[in-house]
Short mmCIF file of C-alpha atoms and ligand atoms in Angstrom, two decimals:
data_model
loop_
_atom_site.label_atom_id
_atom_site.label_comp_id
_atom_site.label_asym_id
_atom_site.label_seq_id
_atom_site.Cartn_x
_atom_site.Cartn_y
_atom_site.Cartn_z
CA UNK Y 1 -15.85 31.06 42.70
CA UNK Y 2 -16.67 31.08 38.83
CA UNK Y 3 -13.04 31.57 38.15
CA UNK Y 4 -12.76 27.97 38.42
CA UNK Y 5 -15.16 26.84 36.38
CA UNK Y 6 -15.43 26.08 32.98
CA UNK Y 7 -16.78 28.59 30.29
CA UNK Y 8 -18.88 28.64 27.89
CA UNK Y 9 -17.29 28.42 24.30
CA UNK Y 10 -16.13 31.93 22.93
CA UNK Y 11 -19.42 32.76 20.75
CA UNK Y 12 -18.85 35.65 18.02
CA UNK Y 13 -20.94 34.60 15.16
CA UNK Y 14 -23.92 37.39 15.10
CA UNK Y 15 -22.27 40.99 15.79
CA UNK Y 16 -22.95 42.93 19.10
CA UNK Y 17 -23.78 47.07 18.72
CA UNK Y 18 -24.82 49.49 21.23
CA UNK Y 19 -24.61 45.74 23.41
CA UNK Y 20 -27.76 45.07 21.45
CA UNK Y 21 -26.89 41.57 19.49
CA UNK Y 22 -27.65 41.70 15.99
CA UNK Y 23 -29.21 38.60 13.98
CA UNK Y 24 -29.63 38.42 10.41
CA UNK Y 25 -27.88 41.67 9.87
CA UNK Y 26 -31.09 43.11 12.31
CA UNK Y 27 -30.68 44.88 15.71
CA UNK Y 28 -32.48 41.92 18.10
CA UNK Y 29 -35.07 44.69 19.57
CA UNK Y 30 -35.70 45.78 15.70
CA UNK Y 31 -36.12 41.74 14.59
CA UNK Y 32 -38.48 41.70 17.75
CA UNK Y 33 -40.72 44.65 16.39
CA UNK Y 34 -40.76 43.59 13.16
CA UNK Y 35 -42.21 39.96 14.19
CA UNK Y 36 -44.44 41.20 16.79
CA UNK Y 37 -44.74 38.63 18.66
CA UNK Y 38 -42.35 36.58 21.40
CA UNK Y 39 -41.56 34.14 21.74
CA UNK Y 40 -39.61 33.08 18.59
CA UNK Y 41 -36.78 31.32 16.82
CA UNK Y 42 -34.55 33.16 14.51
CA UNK Y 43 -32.29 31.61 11.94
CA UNK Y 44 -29.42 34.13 10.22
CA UNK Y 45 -29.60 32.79 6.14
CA UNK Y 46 -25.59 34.02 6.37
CA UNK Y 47 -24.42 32.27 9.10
CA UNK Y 48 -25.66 29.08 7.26
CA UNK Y 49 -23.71 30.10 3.99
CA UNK Y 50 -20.69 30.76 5.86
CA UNK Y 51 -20.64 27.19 7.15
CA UNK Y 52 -20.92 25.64 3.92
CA UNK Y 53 -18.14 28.06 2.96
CA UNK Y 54 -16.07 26.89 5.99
CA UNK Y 55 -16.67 23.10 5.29
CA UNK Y 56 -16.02 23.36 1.84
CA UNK Y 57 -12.54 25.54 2.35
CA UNK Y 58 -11.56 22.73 5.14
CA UNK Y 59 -12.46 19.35 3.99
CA UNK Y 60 -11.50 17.59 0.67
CA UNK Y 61 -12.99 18.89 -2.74
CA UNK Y 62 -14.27 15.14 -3.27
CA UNK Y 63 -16.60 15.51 -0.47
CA UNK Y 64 -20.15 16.31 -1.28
CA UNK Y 65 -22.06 17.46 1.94
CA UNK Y 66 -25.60 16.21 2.30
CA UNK Y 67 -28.26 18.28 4.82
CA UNK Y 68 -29.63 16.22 7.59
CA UNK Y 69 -33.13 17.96 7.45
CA UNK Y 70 -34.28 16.40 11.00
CA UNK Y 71 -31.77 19.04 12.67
CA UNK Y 72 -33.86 22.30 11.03
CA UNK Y 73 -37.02 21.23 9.00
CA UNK Y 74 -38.13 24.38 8.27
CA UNK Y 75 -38.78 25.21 4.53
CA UNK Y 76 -37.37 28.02 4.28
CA UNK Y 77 -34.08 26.82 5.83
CA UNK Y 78 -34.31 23.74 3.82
CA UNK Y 79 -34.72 26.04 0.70
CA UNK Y 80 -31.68 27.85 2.11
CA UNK Y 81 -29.35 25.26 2.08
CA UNK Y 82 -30.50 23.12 -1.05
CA UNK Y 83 -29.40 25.80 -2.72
CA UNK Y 84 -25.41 25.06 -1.38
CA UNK Y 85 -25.23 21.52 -0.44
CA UNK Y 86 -25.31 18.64 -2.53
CA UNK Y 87 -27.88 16.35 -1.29
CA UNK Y 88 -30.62 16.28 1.19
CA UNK Y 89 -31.31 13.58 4.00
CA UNK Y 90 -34.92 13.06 4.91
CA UNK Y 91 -36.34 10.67 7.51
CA UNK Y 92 -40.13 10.60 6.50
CA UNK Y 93 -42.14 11.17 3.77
CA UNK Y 94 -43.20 14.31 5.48
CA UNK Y 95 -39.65 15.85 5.08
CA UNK Y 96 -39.15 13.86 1.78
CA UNK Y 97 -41.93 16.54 0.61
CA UNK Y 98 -40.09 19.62 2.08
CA UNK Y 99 -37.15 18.41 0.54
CA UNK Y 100 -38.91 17.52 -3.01
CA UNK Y 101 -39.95 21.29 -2.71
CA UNK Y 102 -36.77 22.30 -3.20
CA UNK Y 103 -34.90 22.39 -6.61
CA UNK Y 104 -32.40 19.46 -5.19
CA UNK Y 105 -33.23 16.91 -7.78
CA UNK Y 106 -34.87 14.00 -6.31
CA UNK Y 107 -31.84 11.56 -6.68
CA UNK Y 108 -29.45 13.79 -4.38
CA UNK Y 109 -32.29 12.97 -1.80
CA UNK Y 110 -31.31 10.41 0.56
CA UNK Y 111 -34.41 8.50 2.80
CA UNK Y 112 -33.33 6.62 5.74
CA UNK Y 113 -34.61 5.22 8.96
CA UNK Y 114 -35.70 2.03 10.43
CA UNK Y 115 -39.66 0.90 10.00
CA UNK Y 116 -40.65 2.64 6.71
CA UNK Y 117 -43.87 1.89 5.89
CA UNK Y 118 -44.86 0.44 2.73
CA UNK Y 119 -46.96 3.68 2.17
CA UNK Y 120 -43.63 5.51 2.60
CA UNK Y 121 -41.14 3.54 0.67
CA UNK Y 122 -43.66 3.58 -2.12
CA UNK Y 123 -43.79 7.48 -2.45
CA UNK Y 124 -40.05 6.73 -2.54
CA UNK Y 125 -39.42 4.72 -5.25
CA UNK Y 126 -41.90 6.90 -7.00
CA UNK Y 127 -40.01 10.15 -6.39
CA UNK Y 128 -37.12 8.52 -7.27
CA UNK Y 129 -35.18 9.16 -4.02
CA UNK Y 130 -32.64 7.18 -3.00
CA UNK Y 131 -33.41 4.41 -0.23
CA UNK Y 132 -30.86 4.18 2.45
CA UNK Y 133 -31.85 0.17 3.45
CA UNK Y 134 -32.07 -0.43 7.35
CA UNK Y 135 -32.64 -4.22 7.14
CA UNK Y 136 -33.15 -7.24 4.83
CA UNK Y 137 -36.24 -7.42 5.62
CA UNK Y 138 -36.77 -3.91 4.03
CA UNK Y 139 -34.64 -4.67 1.11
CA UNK Y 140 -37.11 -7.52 0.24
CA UNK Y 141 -40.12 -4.96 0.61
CA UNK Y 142 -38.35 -2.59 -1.82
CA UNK Y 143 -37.70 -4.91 -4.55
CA UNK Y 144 -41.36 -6.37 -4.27
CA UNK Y 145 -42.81 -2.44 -4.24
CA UNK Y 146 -40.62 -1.11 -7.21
CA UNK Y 147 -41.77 -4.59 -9.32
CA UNK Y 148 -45.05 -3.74 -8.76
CA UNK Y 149 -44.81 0.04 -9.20
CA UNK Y 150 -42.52 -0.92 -12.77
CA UNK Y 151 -39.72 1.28 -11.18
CA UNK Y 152 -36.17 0.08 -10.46
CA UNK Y 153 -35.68 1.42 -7.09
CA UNK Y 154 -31.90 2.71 -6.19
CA UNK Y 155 -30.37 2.01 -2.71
CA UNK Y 156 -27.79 2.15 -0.72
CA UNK Y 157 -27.37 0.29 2.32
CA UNK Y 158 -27.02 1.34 5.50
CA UNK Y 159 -24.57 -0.43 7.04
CA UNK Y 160 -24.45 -1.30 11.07
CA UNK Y 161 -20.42 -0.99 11.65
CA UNK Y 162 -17.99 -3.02 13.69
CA UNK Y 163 -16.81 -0.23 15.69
CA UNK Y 164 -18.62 2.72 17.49
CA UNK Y 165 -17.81 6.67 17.30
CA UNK Y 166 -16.19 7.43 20.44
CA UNK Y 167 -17.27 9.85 22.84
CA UNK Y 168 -20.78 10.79 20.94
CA UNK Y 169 -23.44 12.55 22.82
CA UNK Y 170 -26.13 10.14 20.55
CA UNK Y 171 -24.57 6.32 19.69
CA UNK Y 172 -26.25 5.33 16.40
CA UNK Y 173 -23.52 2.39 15.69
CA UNK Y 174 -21.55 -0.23 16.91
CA UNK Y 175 -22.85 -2.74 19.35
CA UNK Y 176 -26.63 -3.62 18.64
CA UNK Y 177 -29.00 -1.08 17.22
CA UNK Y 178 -32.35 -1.02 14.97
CA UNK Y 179 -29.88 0.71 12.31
CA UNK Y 180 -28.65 -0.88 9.38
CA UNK Y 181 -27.53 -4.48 8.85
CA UNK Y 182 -24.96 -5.64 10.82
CA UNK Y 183 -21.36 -4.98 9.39
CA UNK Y 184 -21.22 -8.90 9.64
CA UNK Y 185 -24.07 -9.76 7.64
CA UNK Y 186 -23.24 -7.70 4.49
CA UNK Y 187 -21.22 -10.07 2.58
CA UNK Y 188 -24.42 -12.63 2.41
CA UNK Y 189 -26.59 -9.64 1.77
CA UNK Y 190 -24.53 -8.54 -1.13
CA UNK Y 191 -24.74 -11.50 -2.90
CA UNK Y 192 -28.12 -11.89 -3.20
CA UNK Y 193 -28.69 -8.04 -4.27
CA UNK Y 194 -27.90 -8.79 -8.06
CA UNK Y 195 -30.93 -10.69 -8.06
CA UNK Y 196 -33.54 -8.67 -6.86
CA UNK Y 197 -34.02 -5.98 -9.65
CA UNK Y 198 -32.98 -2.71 -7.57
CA UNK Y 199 -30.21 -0.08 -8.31
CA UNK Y 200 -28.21 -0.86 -5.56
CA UNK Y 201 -25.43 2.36 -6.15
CA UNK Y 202 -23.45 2.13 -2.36
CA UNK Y 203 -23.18 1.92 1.36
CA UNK Y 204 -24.58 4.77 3.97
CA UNK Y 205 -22.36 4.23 7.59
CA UNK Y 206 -23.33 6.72 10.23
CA UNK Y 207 -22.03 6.13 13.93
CA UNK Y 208 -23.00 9.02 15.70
CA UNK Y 209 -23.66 12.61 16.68
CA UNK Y 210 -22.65 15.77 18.73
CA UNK Y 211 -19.07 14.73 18.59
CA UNK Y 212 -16.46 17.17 20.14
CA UNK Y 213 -13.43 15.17 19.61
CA UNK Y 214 -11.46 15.62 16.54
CA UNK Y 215 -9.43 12.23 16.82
CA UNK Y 216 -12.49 10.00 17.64
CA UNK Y 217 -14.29 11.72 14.48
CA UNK Y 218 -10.66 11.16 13.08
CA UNK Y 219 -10.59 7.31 14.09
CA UNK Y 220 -14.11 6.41 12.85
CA UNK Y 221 -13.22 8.11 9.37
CA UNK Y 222 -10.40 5.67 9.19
CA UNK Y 223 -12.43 3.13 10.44
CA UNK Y 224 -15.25 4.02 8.01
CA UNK Y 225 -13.02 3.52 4.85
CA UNK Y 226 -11.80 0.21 5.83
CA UNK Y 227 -14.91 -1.32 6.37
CA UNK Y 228 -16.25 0.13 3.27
CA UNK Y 229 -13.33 -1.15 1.09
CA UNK Y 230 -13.53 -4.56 2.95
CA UNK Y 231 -17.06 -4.65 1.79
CA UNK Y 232 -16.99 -3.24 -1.66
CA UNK Y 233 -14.88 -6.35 -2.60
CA UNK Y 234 -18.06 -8.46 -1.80
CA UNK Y 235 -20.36 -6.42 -4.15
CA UNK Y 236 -21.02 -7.45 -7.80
CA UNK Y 237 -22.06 -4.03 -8.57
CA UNK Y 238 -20.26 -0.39 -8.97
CA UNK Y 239 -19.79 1.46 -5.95
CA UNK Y 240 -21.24 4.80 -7.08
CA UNK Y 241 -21.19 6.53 -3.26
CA UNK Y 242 -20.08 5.83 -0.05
CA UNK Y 243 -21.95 8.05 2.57
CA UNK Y 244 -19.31 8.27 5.75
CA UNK Y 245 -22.38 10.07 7.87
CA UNK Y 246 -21.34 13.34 10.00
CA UNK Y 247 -21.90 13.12 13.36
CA UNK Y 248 -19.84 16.62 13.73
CA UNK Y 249 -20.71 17.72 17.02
CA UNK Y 250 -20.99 22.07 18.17
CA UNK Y 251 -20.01 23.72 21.78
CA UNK Y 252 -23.15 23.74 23.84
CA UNK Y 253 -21.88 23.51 27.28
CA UNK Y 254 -19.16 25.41 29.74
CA UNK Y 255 -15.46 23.46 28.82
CA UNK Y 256 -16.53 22.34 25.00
CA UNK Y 257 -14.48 23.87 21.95
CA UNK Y 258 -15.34 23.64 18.67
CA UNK Y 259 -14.13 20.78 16.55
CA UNK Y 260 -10.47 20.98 14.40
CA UNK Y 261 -12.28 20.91 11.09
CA UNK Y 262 -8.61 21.22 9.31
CA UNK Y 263 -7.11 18.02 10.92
CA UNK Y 264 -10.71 16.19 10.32
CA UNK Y 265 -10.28 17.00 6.74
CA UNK Y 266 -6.36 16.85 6.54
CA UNK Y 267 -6.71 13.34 7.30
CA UNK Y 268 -10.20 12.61 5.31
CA UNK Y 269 -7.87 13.99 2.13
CA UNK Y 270 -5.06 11.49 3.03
CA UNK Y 271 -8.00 8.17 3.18
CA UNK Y 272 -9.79 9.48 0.31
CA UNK Y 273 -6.32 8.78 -1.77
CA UNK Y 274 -6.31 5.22 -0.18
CA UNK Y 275 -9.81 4.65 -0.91
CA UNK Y 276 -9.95 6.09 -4.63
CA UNK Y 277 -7.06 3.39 -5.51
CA UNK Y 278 -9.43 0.36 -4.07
CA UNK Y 279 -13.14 2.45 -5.70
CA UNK Y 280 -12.46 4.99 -7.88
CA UNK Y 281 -15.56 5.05 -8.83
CA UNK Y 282 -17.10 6.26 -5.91
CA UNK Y 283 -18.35 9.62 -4.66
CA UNK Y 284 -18.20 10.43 -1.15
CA UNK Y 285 -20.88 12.37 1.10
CA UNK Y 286 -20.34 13.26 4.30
CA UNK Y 287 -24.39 14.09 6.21
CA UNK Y 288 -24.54 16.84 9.04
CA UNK Y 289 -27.71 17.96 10.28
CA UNK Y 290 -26.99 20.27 13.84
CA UNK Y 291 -23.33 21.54 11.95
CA UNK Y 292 -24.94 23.69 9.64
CA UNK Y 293 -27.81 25.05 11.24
CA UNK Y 294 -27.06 24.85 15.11
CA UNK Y 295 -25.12 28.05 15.81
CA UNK Y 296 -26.95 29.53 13.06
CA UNK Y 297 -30.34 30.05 15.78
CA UNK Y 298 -31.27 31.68 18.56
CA UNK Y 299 -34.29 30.68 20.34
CA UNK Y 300 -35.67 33.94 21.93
CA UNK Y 301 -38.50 35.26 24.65
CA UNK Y 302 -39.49 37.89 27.19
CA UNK Y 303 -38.98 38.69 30.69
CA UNK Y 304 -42.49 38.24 31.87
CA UNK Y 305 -41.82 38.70 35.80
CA UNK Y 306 -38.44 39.04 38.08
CA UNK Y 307 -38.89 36.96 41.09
CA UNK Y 308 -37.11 36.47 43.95
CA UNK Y 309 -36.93 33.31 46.11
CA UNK Y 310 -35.14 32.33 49.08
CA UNK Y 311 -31.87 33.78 47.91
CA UNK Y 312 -32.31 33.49 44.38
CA UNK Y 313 -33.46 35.43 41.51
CA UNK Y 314 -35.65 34.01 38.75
CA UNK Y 315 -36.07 35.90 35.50
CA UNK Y 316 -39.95 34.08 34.49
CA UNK Y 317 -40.23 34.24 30.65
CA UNK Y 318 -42.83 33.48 27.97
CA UNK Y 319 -40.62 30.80 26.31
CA UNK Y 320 -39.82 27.16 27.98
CA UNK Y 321 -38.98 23.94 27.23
CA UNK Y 322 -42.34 23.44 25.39
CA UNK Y 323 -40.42 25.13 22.75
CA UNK Y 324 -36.85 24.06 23.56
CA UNK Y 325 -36.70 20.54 25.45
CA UNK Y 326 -32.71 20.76 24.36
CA UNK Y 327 -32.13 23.74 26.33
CA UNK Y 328 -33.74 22.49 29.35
CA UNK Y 329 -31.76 19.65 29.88
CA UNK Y 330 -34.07 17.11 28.78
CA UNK Y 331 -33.10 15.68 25.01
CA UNK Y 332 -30.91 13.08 26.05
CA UNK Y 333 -28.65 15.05 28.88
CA UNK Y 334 -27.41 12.70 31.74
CA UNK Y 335 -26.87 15.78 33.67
CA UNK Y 336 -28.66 19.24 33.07
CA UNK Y 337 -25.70 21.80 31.79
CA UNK Y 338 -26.24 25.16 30.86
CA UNK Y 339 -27.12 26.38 26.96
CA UNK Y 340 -25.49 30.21 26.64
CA UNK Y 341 -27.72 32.19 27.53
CA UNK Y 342 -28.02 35.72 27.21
CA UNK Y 343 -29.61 39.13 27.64
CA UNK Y 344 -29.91 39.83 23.66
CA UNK Y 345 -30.73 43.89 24.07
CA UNK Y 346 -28.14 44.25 26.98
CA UNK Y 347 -25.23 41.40 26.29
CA UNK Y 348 -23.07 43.44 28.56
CA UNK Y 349 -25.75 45.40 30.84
CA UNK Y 350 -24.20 48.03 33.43
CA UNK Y 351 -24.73 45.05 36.07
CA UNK Y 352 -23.93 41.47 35.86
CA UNK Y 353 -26.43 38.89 38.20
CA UNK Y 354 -26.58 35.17 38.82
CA UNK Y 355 -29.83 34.57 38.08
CA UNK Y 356 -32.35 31.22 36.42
CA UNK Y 357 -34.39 31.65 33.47
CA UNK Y 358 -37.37 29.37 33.66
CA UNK Y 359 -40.48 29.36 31.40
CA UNK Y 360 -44.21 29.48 32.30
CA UNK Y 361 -44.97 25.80 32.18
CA UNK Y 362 -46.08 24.77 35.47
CA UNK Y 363 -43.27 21.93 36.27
CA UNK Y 364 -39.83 21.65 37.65
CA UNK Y 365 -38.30 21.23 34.49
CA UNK Y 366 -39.09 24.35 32.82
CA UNK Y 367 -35.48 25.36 32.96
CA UNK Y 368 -33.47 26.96 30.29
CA UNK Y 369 -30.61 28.72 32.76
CA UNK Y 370 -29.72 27.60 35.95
CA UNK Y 371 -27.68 30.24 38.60
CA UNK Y 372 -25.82 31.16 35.40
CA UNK Y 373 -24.37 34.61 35.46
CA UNK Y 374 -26.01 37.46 32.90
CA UNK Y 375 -26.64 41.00 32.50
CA UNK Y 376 -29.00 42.40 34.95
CA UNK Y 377 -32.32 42.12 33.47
CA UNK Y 378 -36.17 43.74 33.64
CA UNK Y 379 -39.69 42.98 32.92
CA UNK Y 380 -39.75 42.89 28.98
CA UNK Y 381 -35.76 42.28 28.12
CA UNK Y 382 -35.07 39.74 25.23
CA UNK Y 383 -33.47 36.61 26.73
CA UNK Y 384 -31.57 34.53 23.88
CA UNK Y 385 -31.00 30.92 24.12
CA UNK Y 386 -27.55 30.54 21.25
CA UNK Y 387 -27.08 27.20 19.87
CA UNK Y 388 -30.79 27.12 19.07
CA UNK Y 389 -30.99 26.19 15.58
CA UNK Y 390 -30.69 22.47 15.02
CA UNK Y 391 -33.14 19.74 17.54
CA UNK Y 392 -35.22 23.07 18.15
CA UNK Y 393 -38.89 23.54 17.89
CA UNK Y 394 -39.64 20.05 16.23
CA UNK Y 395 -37.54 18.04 18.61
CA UNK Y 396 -39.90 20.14 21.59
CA UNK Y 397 -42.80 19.12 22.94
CA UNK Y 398 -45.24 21.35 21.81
CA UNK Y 399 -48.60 20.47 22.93
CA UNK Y 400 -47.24 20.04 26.36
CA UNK Y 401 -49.37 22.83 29.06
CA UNK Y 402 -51.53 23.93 25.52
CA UNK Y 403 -49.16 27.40 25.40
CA UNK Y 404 -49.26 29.06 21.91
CA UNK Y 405 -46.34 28.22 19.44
CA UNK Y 406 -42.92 30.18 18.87
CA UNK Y 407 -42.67 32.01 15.15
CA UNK Y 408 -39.79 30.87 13.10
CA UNK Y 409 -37.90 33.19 10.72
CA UNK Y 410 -35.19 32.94 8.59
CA UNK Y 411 -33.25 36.23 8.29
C1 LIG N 501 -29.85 12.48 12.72
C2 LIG N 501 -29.06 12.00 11.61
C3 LIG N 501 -28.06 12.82 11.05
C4 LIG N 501 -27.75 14.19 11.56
O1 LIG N 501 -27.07 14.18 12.76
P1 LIG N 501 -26.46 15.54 13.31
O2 LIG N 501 -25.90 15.19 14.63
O3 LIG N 501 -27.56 16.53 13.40
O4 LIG N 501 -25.41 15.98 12.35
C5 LIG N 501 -27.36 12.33 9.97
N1 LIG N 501 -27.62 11.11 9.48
C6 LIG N 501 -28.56 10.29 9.99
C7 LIG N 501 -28.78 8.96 9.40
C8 LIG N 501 -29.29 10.71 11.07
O5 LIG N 501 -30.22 9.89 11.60
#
């Protein structure tokens, strides 16, 4: 019966021993002794570096990659990867400080999102962060704030395109959203930036995210450059950086496959050419948050109780959705798919089961595996949720059934 359904993505990134998976170089059991405590997400510090080596070896050498800190906002992983990308983007002021805290200098730190508060853009333009503009409106509150403040505030804006990124799991483009200015709008805008006392250094244009499909990442590159030359010939000022957003999406679910990095680059390498000849001034950033940090984390907890049920066996664990919302279905799934899941101290076990994982939380959709097929579990057995590391813990909600918080460790 299973034979005809899809699989999960091949997943080989943390090494299997004595079927005991290994994270951070660490037997799992080990990790689990040495933090003390389940449940608890762990994040492997190499698999990270290896991404940034992969992205680097794939996609053009003009392309500077920017960190999406919403995905992972933990300090230590934003330390991690300040140290190999070259910028941060922050959404608040409270990751603007995380990222701050690293030694990324404050102008390769990029602040977008719609509604910033005056409070907020004014810790900005003090840091000297870069602003990536959501509206006109805001644009008018920027130049006012840095004229007060005696600081020439540097933007780019964040344009709304004319087209969308096909076949995202999360639309942030095309049609009408609260992001950006309208693709239509810009020339106007542009002309009245010169007077207005700001820094205004480029464009930011981000359609999307979780994106499987190499040619619709492929087609909104294209489309991407276009608009951005079309635009460019409006503005009075140097186009110092062109941020073409990310959007590049990982295999959660039975049937997805990773992206074609290669082609997405081969053909980034062949519009960067036609692009340099109409800006050669510009640099050109490309902003992934979930890429480098997704597969990177496991989220993992204990078997607290095996329980059977009208035909079916439940494995009842100390972790839930309280901790990881994505895994149970509910962060913006139409339909509730399975995460891989697995026994982490018996990957192959000496017998395979269909069973459901659920957490303690007393609701229906405490679900992290549903009638998915695993190795044979017992009271106290490490279940791993892969594909934990970006939208994890802060994209949870916590509070929810007052159950005590997950540890996080880098590794
Ligand atoms: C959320 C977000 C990202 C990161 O998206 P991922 O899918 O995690 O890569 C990048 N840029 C902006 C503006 C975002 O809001």
């Amino acid at each position: 019966m299973s034979s005809v359904l899809p699989e999960h993505a091949p997943l080989h990134q943390f090494p299997v021993q004595n079927d005991c998976l290994h994270i951070g170089g660490m037997a799992l059991t080990q990790l689990a002794q040495r933090i003390g405590t389940t449940p608890f997400y762990a994040y492997d510090r190499q698999q990270m570096t290896d991404r940034v080596v992969l992205l680097r070896q794939s996609l053009p050498p003009e392309i500077q990659l920017h960190y999406a800190m919403k995905a992972n906002p933990m300090p230590a992983v934003v330390q991690h990867l300040a140290s190999l990308v070259d910028g941060i983007d922050v959404a608040s002021v409270g990751e603007m400080k995380v990222a701050l805290d690293t030694p990324m200098p404050p102008a390769s730190v990029s602040f977008a999102g719609p509604g910033k508060k005056e409070h907020e853009l004014r810790c900005a333009i003090a840091a000297g962060v870069l602003l990536n503009v959501e509206s006109s409106q805001e644009l008018a509150l920027i130049a006012q704030l840095g004229d007060s403040l005696g600081i020439r505030p540097q933007v780019a804006i964040r344009i709304n395109p004319n087209f969308e990124l096909k076949s995202s799991g999360m639309k942030m483009g095309g049609g009408a959203t609260p992001f950006g200015v309208d693709a239509e709008c810009m020339p106007g805008l542009l002309k009245q930036i010169d007077y207005m006392g700001l820094e205004c250094i480029g464009f930011h244009i981000f359609s999307g995210s979780q994106n499987l499909n190499t040619a619709a990442i492929q087609e909104a590159h294209e489309n991407t450059m276009q608009l951005a030359i079309r635009l460019a010939a409006y503005a009075s000022f140097p186009i110092k950086l062109i941020n073409i957003g990310g959007g590049f999406g990982i295999p959660y679910f039975p049937g997805e496959r990773p992206l074609d990095l290669l082609a997405v680059g081969e053909t980034l390498q062949r519009l960067i050419v036609r692009l340099k000849r109409h800006i050669p001034s510009t640099r050109i950033a490309l902003e992934l948050g979930r890429y480098f940090v997704g597969e990177a984390g496991v989220y993992v907890c204990r078997v607290l109780e095996r329980k059977f049920s009208r035909g079916k066996t439940f494995l009842i664990t100390d972790g839930g959705l309280h901790h990881n919302l994505a895994a149970s279905g509910n962060f913006g799934q139409v339909i509730r798919k399975n995460y891989p899941v697995i026994i982490g101290n018996k990957v192959r076990g000496s017998e395979r089961e269909v069973v459901s994982v659920v957490g303690p939380l007393c609701t229906p959709l405490d679900i992290l595996a549903d009638q998915l097929p695993m190795a044979k579990a017992s009271v106290g057995d490490l279940v791993v949720i892969l594909q934990s590391g970006a939208y994890g813990l802060t994209a949870s909600p916590q509070a929810f059934l007052n159950h005590p918080l997950p540890i996080e460790v880098l590794v």
